[in-house]
DNA sequence: ACATAATCGAGACGGTACGTCCCGTCTTGTG
DNA sequence: CACAAGACGGGACGTACCGTCTCGATTATGT
């Protein structure tokens, strides 16, 4: 747990150790360039120049531009969501779903994240992103759901994984696929979403 | 309806007309290269060589590589989903959701689609993809949902758009974001998904 | 004969032909950069920028920087030496030897030539330089020597090739190896050299 | 006399003294790499690795790669030429010229020497090479020539420096410039050369 | 004996140049 | 006009070296 998103360092050997300042200046330059110029403007040359670093210094740490982006983005994502263990399950789910929405609404993250979702080409990168970013969040939702089952607020035969999909999927899908005309999701959408997942759409 | 994904042709003018053979050989070479080499292997030079075509001939038809990919992908996507107008709403929704799942399970489409979802950079491409691929499918689901409301199978205060998100979102999300270890969704997942959307997860 | 020092062109094919303007602008930029910055300042990037040309355009014509330098230098070397067919052999030899000295005294050529002499690594380049620059000059001297033998000015058992070495060798050797303290050879050195080769150093 | 080509050592001070083993292993690695990979293969990184030495250890001893090469080459060159002070001048000159030829015939030296002749760019290196390698050899020839003048074997008005050029120049020139198709000079060429210099080419 | 100080191997560092690949445009000759 | 071929200016790529700089460990010397 709490696995920090840092470049892998060589085994502590005999030579000069890698500079931690480089790590941070590269990550910061990455985020700055992404914010200012967008993904297409993030060339390794420009990045190295911006970070005041040789290109080799970057490649010594990250094998790929995408791997670097993952780490840089993880820095942005480290926003701990507070979930009360006393309120109703409904309120906790709203809060967790809200954190997904807010991340998607963040201009920088929402511009970069799709690139990572799209990293199906790069199996390793995709796995990394899932382990480091997606899974921890899913785990937190699963926890809340299990609490709901235990307290009989939710059905006992609940499929936990699928329910997580039902909470996160629509928000991600909307943000990525249907984000035309700059429409952004509101909090009320999220609240309504949670309620619908809880009660279903069938007439009763 | 049935808008074909073809390149815009010049107004019928004086000189030699554009060859239809070029259109097809380019599209076919695009799909072949994508299937064999993946997105990174689809360079315009390689494409032209593979199609036996000059690069200018491609640019004469499509302004962008992405536009070409959209058209090529649309070719793969033109699978009309049959929806009975007699069965239950539940069965129709299952059928429509299944078509989403099948598309995602297709190895080629699932490699290219993320790129299109991620096309947030390219506003125009994103709009094009939405108009040509996403919206028609959403419209069909909306139709079924409205029928369900009319027949009192579904709640009258239903948010149609959000319900579509609830049906498509989880599948897309799972396919793109959580598709680790090669796990693929099954038909039973889709059926269960539809049932959960209909009935909710709250204990009653 | 009269083999021009030009980059090899592809067989006249169907595509766009190579631009002659590029040839010249590249050669000119090469000579300019060499004159201004010297050999170490002749980077392919700087050259391309100076010539207003993409790097690929250079590599399309010359496989190596050295090959390019040979061609550029050949441009400088195309100075036809006038040899009277009426004067004495001694005067003709002085004139030919003088042209060797003058070339060595030329600041640009004398800076680059050694690099080519030193191209022993690159067998092909060395051969090229010999064929294109050295041999033609040796042939002209050989001609004069044969005339001298015919007219009984020179010994009949003369080793022509070695005599050429005796005329050119000392000048080249002095220029390259002993060119310390900026000392330059004078015309009188050349005249004295020819006379010594003719008469020998032995006391008589 | 017999100035050894060794790196300058720091004044005998307090800290750990420089290891003599490093000196030799670096020089040996230099010669080995030059022999195996040629000049372009002699990178400082490769050299350090081959010598089992840190790069700083090399730079602590030699300011430049070229300076190192000079020293390494001097090791190969320290072949004392024996010149009888009793034989004829002609025989002594043949022996000295032979040593020039043999050095040129040595595959390693002949690969490196041109680089040093061509060191016109690097004034300092060139001077160093001249002082350490060229001048001593010229001095020995000058000595023999002066003896010849004294003994009336040679003309009294002899230009000593130019005569040295006449003996060494042709051999060097042939070796460097005209060494095409792997032709190598023979001893008989050298003997004939000396005789021609002594007697001239003019018919008598 | 022990601190001092320069050495050692290792290798990271900021840079520069390399030669290749691709992009999107332009220029040929041939239908 | 369209077409195949392919050259063009430009930009980014990832690698190789350069010469300098830290590291921790080692090794003689002068106290």
Coordinates of N, CA, C and O in Angstrom, one line a residue, chain C residues 30-171:
Chain C
X30 N 29.1 23.6 -46.8 CA 30.2 22.8 -46.3 C 31.5 23.6 -46.3 O 32.2 23.7 -45.3
X31 N 31.8 24.2 -47.5 CA 33.0 25.0 -47.6 C 33.0 26.2 -46.7 O 34.0 26.5 -46.0
X32 N 31.9 26.8 -46.6 CA 31.8 28.0 -45.7 C 32.0 27.6 -44.3 O 32.8 28.3 -43.6
X33 N 31.3 26.6 -43.8 CA 31.5 26.2 -42.4 C 32.9 25.7 -42.1 O 33.5 26.1 -41.1
X34 N 33.5 25.0 -43.1 CA 34.9 24.6 -42.9 C 35.8 25.8 -42.8 O 36.7 25.8 -41.9
X35 N 35.6 26.8 -43.6 CA 36.4 27.9 -43.6 C 36.2 28.7 -42.3 O 37.2 29.2 -41.7
X36 N 35.0 28.8 -41.8 CA 34.7 29.6 -40.6 C 35.0 28.9 -39.3 O 35.5 29.5 -38.4
X37 N 34.6 27.7 -39.3 CA 34.6 27.0 -38.0 C 35.6 25.8 -37.9 O 35.9 25.3 -36.9
X38 N 36.1 25.5 -39.1 CA 37.1 24.3 -39.1 C 36.3 23.0 -39.1 O 35.1 22.9 -39.0
X39 N 37.1 21.9 -39.2 CA 36.5 20.6 -39.3 C 35.6 20.3 -38.1 O 34.5 19.8 -38.2
X40 N 36.1 20.6 -36.9 CA 35.3 20.2 -35.7 C 33.9 20.9 -35.7 O 33.0 20.5 -35.1
X41 N 33.8 22.1 -36.4 CA 32.6 22.9 -36.3 C 31.6 22.4 -37.4 O 30.5 22.9 -37.5
X42 N 32.0 21.4 -38.2 CA 31.2 21.0 -39.3 C 30.3 19.9 -38.8 O 30.5 18.7 -39.1
X43 N 29.3 20.2 -38.0 CA 28.3 19.2 -37.6 C 27.2 19.1 -38.7 O 26.9 20.0 -39.4
X44 N 26.7 17.9 -38.8 CA 25.6 17.7 -39.8 C 24.4 18.6 -39.5 O 23.8 19.1 -40.4
X45 N 24.1 18.8 -38.3 CA 23.0 19.7 -37.9 C 23.3 21.1 -38.4 O 22.4 21.7 -39.0
X46 N 24.5 21.6 -38.0 CA 24.8 22.9 -38.4 C 24.8 23.1 -39.9 O 24.4 24.1 -40.5
X47 N 25.4 22.1 -40.5 CA 25.5 22.1 -42.0 C 24.1 22.2 -42.6 O 23.8 23.0 -43.5
X48 N 23.2 21.3 -42.1 CA 21.9 21.3 -42.7 C 21.2 22.7 -42.5 O 20.6 23.2 -43.4
X49 N 21.3 23.2 -41.3 CA 20.7 24.5 -41.0 C 21.3 25.6 -41.9 O 20.6 26.4 -42.5
X50 N 22.6 25.6 -42.0 CA 23.3 26.6 -42.9 C 22.9 26.5 -44.3 O 22.7 27.5 -45.0
X51 N 22.7 25.3 -44.8 CA 22.4 25.1 -46.2 C 20.9 25.2 -46.4 O 20.4 25.2 -47.5
X52 N 20.1 25.4 -45.3 CA 18.7 25.5 -45.5 C 18.1 24.2 -46.0 O 17.2 24.2 -46.9
X53 N 18.5 23.1 -45.4 CA 18.2 21.8 -46.0 C 17.9 20.8 -44.9 O 18.5 21.0 -43.8
X54 N 17.1 19.8 -45.1 CA 16.9 18.8 -44.1 C 18.1 17.8 -44.0 O 18.8 17.6 -45.1
X55 N 18.4 17.3 -42.9 CA 19.5 16.4 -42.8 C 19.4 15.2 -43.7 O 20.4 14.8 -44.4
X56 N 18.2 14.7 -43.9 CA 18.0 13.5 -44.7 C 18.4 13.8 -46.2 O 18.9 13.0 -46.9
X57 N 18.3 15.1 -46.6 CA 18.6 15.5 -47.9 C 20.1 15.3 -48.1 O 20.6 15.0 -49.2
X58 N 20.9 15.6 -47.1 CA 22.3 15.4 -47.2 C 22.7 13.9 -47.2 O 23.4 13.4 -48.1
X59 N 22.1 13.1 -46.3 CA 22.4 11.7 -46.2 C 21.9 11.0 -47.5 O 22.3 9.9 -47.8
X60 N 20.9 11.5 -48.2 CA 20.4 10.9 -49.4 C 21.5 11.0 -50.5 O 21.6 10.1 -51.4
X61 N 22.4 12.0 -50.3 CA 23.4 12.1 -51.4 C 24.8 11.6 -51.0 O 25.5 11.0 -51.8
X62 N 25.2 11.8 -49.7 CA 26.5 11.3 -49.3 C 26.3 10.4 -48.1 O 25.6 10.7 -47.2
X63 N 27.0 9.2 -48.1 CA 26.8 8.3 -47.1 C 27.6 8.7 -45.8 O 27.2 8.3 -44.7
X64 N 28.5 9.6 -45.9 CA 29.4 9.9 -44.8 C 29.8 11.4 -44.9 O 29.8 12.0 -45.9
X65 N 30.1 11.9 -43.8 CA 30.5 13.3 -43.7 C 31.8 13.4 -44.5 O 32.0 14.4 -45.3
X66 N 32.7 12.4 -44.4 CA 34.0 12.5 -45.1 C 33.8 12.5 -46.6 O 34.5 13.2 -47.3
X67 N 32.8 11.6 -47.1 CA 32.6 11.6 -48.5 C 32.1 13.0 -49.0 O 32.5 13.4 -50.1
X68 N 31.3 13.6 -48.2 CA 30.9 15.0 -48.5 C 32.1 15.9 -48.6 O 32.2 16.7 -49.5
X69 N 33.0 15.8 -47.6 CA 34.1 16.7 -47.6 C 35.0 16.5 -48.8 O 35.5 17.4 -49.4
X70 N 35.2 15.2 -49.2 CA 35.9 14.9 -50.4 C 35.4 15.7 -51.6 O 36.1 16.4 -52.3
X71 N 34.0 15.6 -51.8 CA 33.4 16.2 -52.9 C 33.5 17.8 -52.8 O 33.8 18.4 -53.8
X72 N 33.4 18.3 -51.6 CA 33.5 19.7 -51.4 C 34.9 20.2 -51.7 O 35.1 21.2 -52.4
X73 N 35.8 19.4 -51.3 CA 37.2 19.8 -51.5 C 37.6 19.7 -53.0 O 38.3 20.5 -53.5
X74 N 37.1 18.7 -53.6 CA 37.4 18.5 -55.1 C 37.0 19.8 -55.8 O 37.6 20.2 -56.8
X75 N 35.9 20.4 -55.4 CA 35.5 21.7 -56.0 C 36.6 22.7 -55.9 O 36.8 23.5 -56.8
X76 N 37.2 22.7 -54.8 CA 38.3 23.7 -54.6 C 39.5 23.4 -55.4 O 40.4 24.3 -55.6
X77 N 39.7 22.2 -55.7 CA 40.9 21.6 -56.3 C 41.0 21.7 -57.8 O 42.0 21.5 -58.4
X78 N 39.9 22.0 -58.4 CA 39.8 22.0 -59.8 C 40.5 23.2 -60.5 O 40.0 23.9 -61.3
X79 N 41.8 23.3 -60.1 CA 42.6 24.4 -60.6 C 43.5 23.8 -61.7 O 44.5 23.1 -61.3
X80 N 43.2 24.0 -62.9 CA 44.1 23.4 -64.0 C 45.4 24.1 -64.0 O 45.6 25.3 -64.0
X81 N 46.5 23.2 -64.0 CA 47.8 23.8 -64.0 C 48.3 23.8 -65.4 O 48.2 22.8 -66.2
X82 N 48.8 25.0 -65.8 CA 49.2 25.1 -67.2 C 50.7 24.7 -67.3 O 51.6 25.2 -66.6
X83 N 50.9 23.8 -68.2 CA 52.3 23.3 -68.4 C 52.7 23.5 -69.9 O 52.1 23.0 -70.8
X84 N 53.7 24.3 -70.0 CA 54.1 24.6 -71.4 C 54.7 23.3 -72.0 O 55.3 22.5 -71.3
X85 N 54.4 23.0 -73.2 CA 55.0 21.8 -73.8 C 56.3 22.2 -74.6 O 56.8 21.4 -75.3
X86 N 56.7 23.5 -74.4 CA 57.9 23.9 -75.1 C 59.1 24.2 -74.2 O 60.2 24.0 -74.6
X87 N 58.8 24.6 -73.0 CA 59.9 24.9 -72.1 C 60.7 23.7 -71.7 O 60.5 22.6 -72.2
X88 N 61.7 23.9 -70.8 CA 62.5 22.8 -70.3 C 61.7 22.0 -69.4 O 60.8 22.4 -68.8
X89 N 62.2 20.8 -69.2 CA 61.5 19.9 -68.3 C 61.6 20.5 -66.9 O 60.7 20.4 -66.1
X90 N 62.8 21.0 -66.6 CA 63.0 21.6 -65.3 C 61.9 22.7 -65.0 O 61.3 22.7 -63.9
X91 N 61.6 23.5 -65.9 CA 60.6 24.6 -65.7 C 59.2 24.0 -65.5 O 58.5 24.4 -64.6
X92 N 58.9 23.0 -66.3 CA 57.6 22.4 -66.1 C 57.5 21.7 -64.8 O 56.4 21.8 -64.1
X93 N 58.5 21.0 -64.3 CA 58.4 20.4 -63.0 C 58.3 21.4 -61.9 O 57.5 21.2 -61.0
X94 N 59.0 22.5 -62.0 CA 58.8 23.6 -61.0 C 57.4 24.0 -61.0 O 56.8 24.2 -59.9
X95 N 56.8 24.2 -62.2 CA 55.4 24.7 -62.2 C 54.5 23.7 -61.5 O 53.6 24.1 -60.8
X96 N 54.6 22.4 -61.9 CA 53.8 21.4 -61.3 C 54.0 21.3 -59.7 O 53.0 21.2 -59.0
X97 N 55.2 21.3 -59.3 CA 55.5 21.3 -57.9 C 54.9 22.5 -57.2 O 54.4 22.4 -56.1
X98 N 55.0 23.6 -57.9 CA 54.4 24.9 -57.3 C 52.9 24.7 -57.1 O 52.4 25.2 -56.1
X99 N 52.2 24.0 -58.0 CA 50.8 23.9 -57.8 C 50.5 23.1 -56.5 O 49.5 23.3 -55.8
X100 N 51.4 22.1 -56.3 CA 51.2 21.3 -55.1 C 51.4 22.2 -53.8 O 50.6 22.2 -52.9
X101 N 52.5 23.0 -53.9 CA 52.8 23.9 -52.8 C 51.7 24.9 -52.6 O 51.2 25.1 -51.4
X102 N 51.2 25.5 -53.6 CA 50.1 26.5 -53.5 C 48.9 25.8 -52.9 O 48.2 26.4 -52.0
X103 N 48.5 24.6 -53.3 CA 47.4 24.0 -52.7 C 47.6 23.8 -51.2 O 46.7 24.0 -50.4
X104 N 48.8 23.4 -50.8 CA 49.1 23.2 -49.4 C 49.1 24.5 -48.7 O 48.7 24.6 -47.5
X105 N 49.4 25.6 -49.4 CA 49.4 26.9 -48.7 C 48.0 27.5 -48.5 O 47.8 28.3 -47.7
X106 N 47.1 27.0 -49.4 CA 45.7 27.5 -49.3 C 45.3 27.1 -47.9 O 45.3 25.9 -47.5
X107 N 44.7 28.0 -47.2 CA 44.5 27.8 -45.7 C 43.4 26.7 -45.6 O 43.4 25.9 -44.7
X108 N 42.3 26.8 -46.4 CA 41.2 25.9 -46.2 C 41.7 24.5 -46.6 O 41.5 23.5 -45.8
X109 N 42.2 24.3 -47.8 CA 42.6 23.0 -48.3 C 43.6 22.4 -47.3 O 43.5 21.2 -47.0
X110 N 44.5 23.2 -46.9 CA 45.6 22.6 -46.0 C 45.0 22.1 -44.7 O 45.6 21.3 -44.0
X111 N 43.9 22.7 -44.3 CA 43.3 22.2 -43.1 C 42.5 21.0 -43.2 O 42.4 20.2 -42.3
X112 N 42.0 20.8 -44.4 CA 41.1 19.6 -44.6 C 41.9 18.4 -45.2 O 41.6 17.3 -44.8
X113 N 42.8 18.7 -46.1 CA 43.5 17.6 -46.8 C 44.1 16.6 -45.8 O 43.9 15.4 -46.1
X114 N 44.7 17.0 -44.8 CA 45.3 16.0 -43.9 C 44.3 15.0 -43.4 O 44.6 13.8 -43.3
X115 N 43.1 15.5 -43.2 CA 42.1 14.6 -42.7 C 41.8 13.5 -43.8 O 41.4 12.4 -43.4
X116 N 42.0 13.9 -45.0 CA 41.7 12.9 -46.1 C 42.9 11.9 -46.2 O 42.8 10.8 -46.4
X117 N 44.1 12.5 -46.1 CA 45.3 11.6 -46.0 C 45.1 10.6 -44.9 O 45.6 9.5 -45.0
X118 N 44.6 11.1 -43.8 CA 44.5 10.3 -42.6 C 43.3 9.3 -42.7 O 43.0 8.6 -41.8
X119 N 42.6 9.3 -43.9 CA 41.4 8.5 -43.9 C 41.8 7.0 -44.2 O 41.0 6.3 -44.8
X120 N 42.9 6.6 -43.7 CA 43.3 5.2 -43.9 C 42.3 4.2 -43.4 O 42.1 3.1 -43.8
X121 N 41.5 4.7 -42.3 CA 40.5 3.8 -41.8 C 39.5 3.5 -42.9 O 39.1 2.3 -43.0
X122 N 39.1 4.5 -43.6 CA 38.0 4.3 -44.6 C 38.7 4.1 -46.0 O 39.0 5.0 -46.7
X123 N 38.8 2.8 -46.2 CA 39.5 2.4 -47.5 C 38.8 3.0 -48.7 O 39.5 3.5 -49.6
X124 N 37.5 3.0 -48.7 CA 36.8 3.4 -49.8 C 37.0 4.9 -50.1 O 37.3 5.4 -51.2
X125 N 36.9 5.7 -49.0 CA 37.2 7.1 -49.1 C 38.6 7.4 -49.6 O 38.8 8.3 -50.4
X126 N 39.5 6.7 -49.0 CA 40.9 6.9 -49.4 C 41.1 6.7 -50.9 O 41.7 7.5 -51.6
X127 N 40.5 5.6 -51.4 CA 40.6 5.2 -52.8 C 40.0 6.4 -53.6 O 40.6 6.8 -54.6
X128 N 38.8 6.8 -53.2 CA 38.1 7.9 -53.9 C 39.0 9.1 -54.0 O 39.1 9.7 -55.1
X129 N 39.6 9.5 -52.9 CA 40.4 10.7 -52.9 C 41.6 10.5 -53.9 O 42.0 11.4 -54.6
X130 N 42.2 9.3 -53.8 CA 43.4 9.0 -54.7 C 43.0 9.1 -56.2 O 43.6 9.8 -56.9
X131 N 41.9 8.5 -56.5 CA 41.5 8.5 -57.9 C 41.1 9.8 -58.4 O 41.5 10.2 -59.5
X132 N 40.4 10.6 -57.6 CA 39.9 11.8 -58.0 C 40.9 13.0 -58.0 O 40.8 13.9 -58.8
X133 N 41.8 13.0 -57.0 CA 42.6 14.1 -56.8 C 44.1 13.8 -57.1 O 44.8 14.5 -57.8
X134 N 44.5 12.8 -56.4 CA 46.0 12.5 -56.5 C 46.4 12.0 -57.9 O 47.3 12.6 -58.5
X135 N 45.8 10.9 -58.4 CA 46.2 10.3 -59.6 C 46.3 11.3 -60.8 O 47.3 11.3 -61.5
X136 N 45.2 12.1 -61.0 CA 45.3 13.0 -62.2 C 46.6 13.8 -62.1 O 47.2 14.0 -63.2
X137 N 46.9 14.3 -60.9 CA 48.1 15.1 -60.8 C 49.4 14.4 -61.1 O 50.3 14.8 -61.7
X138 N 49.4 13.2 -60.6 CA 50.6 12.3 -60.8 C 50.7 12.0 -62.3 O 51.8 12.0 -62.9
X139 N 49.6 11.8 -63.0 CA 49.6 11.5 -64.4 C 50.3 12.7 -65.2 O 51.0 12.5 -66.1
X140 N 50.0 13.9 -64.8 CA 50.5 15.1 -65.5 C 52.0 15.1 -65.3 O 52.7 15.5 -66.2
X141 N 52.5 14.8 -64.1 CA 53.9 14.9 -63.8 C 54.6 13.7 -64.6 O 55.6 14.0 -65.3
X142 N 53.9 12.6 -64.6 CA 54.5 11.4 -65.4 C 54.7 11.8 -66.8 O 55.8 11.5 -67.5
X143 N 53.7 12.5 -67.4 CA 53.8 12.9 -68.8 C 55.1 13.8 -69.0 O 55.8 13.5 -70.0
X144 N 55.3 14.7 -68.1 CA 56.4 15.6 -68.3 C 57.7 14.8 -68.2 O 58.7 15.0 -68.9
X145 N 57.7 13.9 -67.2 CA 58.9 13.1 -67.0 C 59.2 12.2 -68.3 O 60.4 12.1 -68.7
X146 N 58.2 11.7 -68.8 CA 58.4 10.8 -70.0 C 58.9 11.7 -71.2 O 59.8 11.3 -72.0
X147 N 58.4 12.9 -71.3 CA 59.0 13.8 -72.3 C 60.4 14.1 -72.0 O 61.2 14.1 -73.0
X148 N 60.8 14.3 -70.8 CA 62.2 14.5 -70.4 C 63.1 13.3 -70.8 O 64.2 13.5 -71.3
X149 N 62.6 12.1 -70.6 CA 63.4 10.9 -71.0 C 63.5 10.9 -72.5 O 64.6 10.7 -73.1
X150 N 62.4 11.2 -73.2 CA 62.4 11.1 -74.7 C 63.4 12.1 -75.2 O 64.1 11.9 -76.2
X151 N 63.5 13.3 -74.6 CA 64.4 14.4 -75.1 C 65.8 14.2 -74.5 O 66.6 15.2 -74.6
X152 N 66.0 13.1 -73.8 CA 67.3 12.9 -73.2 C 67.8 13.9 -72.2 O 68.9 14.0 -71.8
X153 N 66.8 14.6 -71.7 CA 67.1 15.5 -70.5 C 67.3 14.7 -69.3 O 68.0 15.0 -68.4
X154 N 66.5 13.6 -69.2 CA 66.5 12.7 -68.0 C 67.1 11.4 -68.3 O 67.1 10.9 -69.5
X155 N 67.5 10.7 -67.3 CA 68.1 9.4 -67.5 C 67.1 8.4 -68.0 O 65.9 8.4 -67.6
X156 N 67.5 7.5 -68.9 CA 66.6 6.6 -69.5 C 66.1 5.5 -68.5 O 65.0 5.0 -68.7
X157 N 66.9 5.2 -67.5 CA 66.5 4.1 -66.5 C 65.7 4.7 -65.4 O 65.6 4.1 -64.3
X158 N 65.1 5.9 -65.6 CA 64.4 6.6 -64.6 C 63.2 5.8 -64.1 O 62.4 5.2 -64.8
X159 N 63.0 5.8 -62.7 CA 61.8 5.2 -62.2 C 60.8 6.3 -62.0 O 60.8 7.1 -61.2
X160 N 59.8 6.3 -62.9 CA 58.9 7.4 -63.0 C 58.1 7.7 -61.7 O 58.1 8.8 -61.2
X161 N 57.5 6.6 -61.3 CA 56.7 6.7 -60.1 C 57.5 7.3 -58.9 O 57.1 8.1 -58.1
X162 N 58.7 6.7 -58.7 CA 59.5 7.2 -57.6 C 59.9 8.6 -57.8 O 60.0 9.4 -56.8
X163 N 60.2 9.0 -59.0 CA 60.5 10.4 -59.2 C 59.4 11.3 -58.8 O 59.6 12.4 -58.3
X164 N 58.2 10.9 -59.2 CA 57.0 11.7 -58.7 C 57.0 11.8 -57.2 O 56.8 12.9 -56.7
X165 N 57.3 10.7 -56.5 CA 57.3 10.7 -55.1 C 58.4 11.8 -54.6 O 58.1 12.5 -53.6
X166 N 59.5 11.8 -55.3 CA 60.6 12.7 -54.9 C 60.2 14.2 -55.1 O 60.7 15.1 -54.4
X167 N 59.3 14.4 -56.0 CA 58.9 15.8 -56.3 C 57.8 16.2 -55.3 O 57.8 17.3 -54.8
X168 N 56.8 15.4 -55.2 CA 55.6 15.7 -54.4 C 55.8 15.4 -52.9 O 55.4 16.2 -52.0
X169 N 56.5 14.3 -52.6 CA 56.6 13.9 -51.2 C 57.2 14.9 -50.3 O 56.6 15.2 -49.3
X170 N 58.3 15.5 -50.6 CA 58.9 16.5 -49.7 C 58.0 17.6 -49.4 O 57.9 18.1 -48.3
X171 N 57.3 18.1 -50.4 CA 56.4 19.2 -50.2 C 55.3 18.9 -49.3 O 54.9 19.6 -48.3

